[in-house]
Coordinates of C-alpha atoms in Angstrom, one line a residue:
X16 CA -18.3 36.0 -49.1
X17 CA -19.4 37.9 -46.2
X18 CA -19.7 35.7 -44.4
X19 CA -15.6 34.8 -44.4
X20 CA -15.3 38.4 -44.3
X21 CA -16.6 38.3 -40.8
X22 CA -14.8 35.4 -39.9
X23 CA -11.7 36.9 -41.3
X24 CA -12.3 40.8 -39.5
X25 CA -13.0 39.9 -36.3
X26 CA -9.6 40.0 -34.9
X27 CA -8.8 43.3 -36.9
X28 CA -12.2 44.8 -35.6
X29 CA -11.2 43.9 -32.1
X30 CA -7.8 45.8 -32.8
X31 CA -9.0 48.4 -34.2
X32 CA -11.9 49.8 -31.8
X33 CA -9.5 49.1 -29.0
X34 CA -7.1 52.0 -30.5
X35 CA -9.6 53.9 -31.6
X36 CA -10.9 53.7 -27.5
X37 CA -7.3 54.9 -26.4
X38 CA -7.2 57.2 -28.7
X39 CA -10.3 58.9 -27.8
X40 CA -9.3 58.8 -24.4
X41 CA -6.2 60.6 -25.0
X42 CA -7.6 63.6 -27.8
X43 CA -11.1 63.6 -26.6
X44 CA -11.7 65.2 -23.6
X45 CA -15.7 65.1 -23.7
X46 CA -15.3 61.7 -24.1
X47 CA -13.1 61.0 -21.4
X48 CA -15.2 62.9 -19.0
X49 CA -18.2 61.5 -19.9
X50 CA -17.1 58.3 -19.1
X51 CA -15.5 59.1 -15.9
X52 CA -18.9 60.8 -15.4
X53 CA -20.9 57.8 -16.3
X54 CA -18.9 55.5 -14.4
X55 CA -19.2 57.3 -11.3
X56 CA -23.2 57.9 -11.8
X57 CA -23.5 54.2 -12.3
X58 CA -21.1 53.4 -9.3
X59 CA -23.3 55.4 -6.9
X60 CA -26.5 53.9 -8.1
X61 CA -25.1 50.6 -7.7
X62 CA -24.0 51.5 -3.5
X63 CA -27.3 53.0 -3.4
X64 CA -29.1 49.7 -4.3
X65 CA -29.1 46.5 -1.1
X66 CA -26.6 44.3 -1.6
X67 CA -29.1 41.8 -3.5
X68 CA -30.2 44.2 -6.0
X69 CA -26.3 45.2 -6.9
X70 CA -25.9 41.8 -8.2
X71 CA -28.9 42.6 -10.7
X72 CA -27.4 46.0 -11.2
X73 CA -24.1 44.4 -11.9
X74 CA -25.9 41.7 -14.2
X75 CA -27.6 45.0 -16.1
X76 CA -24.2 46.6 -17.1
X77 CA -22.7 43.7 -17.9
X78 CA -25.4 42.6 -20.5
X79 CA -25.2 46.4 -21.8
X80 CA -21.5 46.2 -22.1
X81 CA -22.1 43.0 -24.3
X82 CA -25.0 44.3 -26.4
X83 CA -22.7 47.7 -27.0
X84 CA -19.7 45.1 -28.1
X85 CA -22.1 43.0 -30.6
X86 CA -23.3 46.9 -32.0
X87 CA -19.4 47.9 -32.4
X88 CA -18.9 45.1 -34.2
X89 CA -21.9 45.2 -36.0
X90 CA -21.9 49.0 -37.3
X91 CA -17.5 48.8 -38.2
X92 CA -18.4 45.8 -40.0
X93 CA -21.4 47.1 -42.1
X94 CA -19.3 50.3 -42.5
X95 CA -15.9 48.1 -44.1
X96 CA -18.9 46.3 -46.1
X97 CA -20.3 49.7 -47.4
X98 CA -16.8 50.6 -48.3
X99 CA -16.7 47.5 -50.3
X100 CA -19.6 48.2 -52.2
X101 CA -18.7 51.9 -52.7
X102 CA -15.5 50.7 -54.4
X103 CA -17.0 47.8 -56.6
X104 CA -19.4 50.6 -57.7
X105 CA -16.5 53.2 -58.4
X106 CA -14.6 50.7 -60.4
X107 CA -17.4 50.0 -62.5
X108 CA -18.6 53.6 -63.2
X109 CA -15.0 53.8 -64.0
X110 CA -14.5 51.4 -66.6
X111 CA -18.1 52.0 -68.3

């Protein structure tokens, strides 16, 4: 079952964490300024580096920005699955 569940989410996950990105962006100014904030530290590190070491630098963030993608995923998913459960428990605590 969760398997299809997964199958089935993935688009909506996808969706979903992109609005809730904007939306942070637009009601959350921490966030917002910690981004800028990390985007510009990471920026000068990388014009700090030689030009072959940039490429590794480049290579870093890129895997980060994938593993932080898979851990999105991962926790909204566990979090709709928890949901599940909570609500196949309720329903039964109900009708007992």
């Amino acid at each position: 079952m969760f398997e299809s569940l997964e199958a089935l989410t993935d688009p909506l996950i996808r969706i979903r964490l992109e609005a809730l990105y904007r939306e942070l962006l637009d009601t959350n100014s921490n966030y917002k300024v910690l981004l800028m904030e990390s985007y510009q530290c990471f920026k000068q590190l990388r014009n700090a580096l030689p030009e072959e070491q940039q490429k590794a630098a480049f290579l870093y963030e890129d895997t980060q920005l994938s593993l932080q993608a898979i851990l999105e995923r991962s926790i909204y998913l566990q979090g709709f699955k928890d949901a599940l459960f909570l609500f196949n428990e309720l329903q039964i605590s109900s009708h007992a």
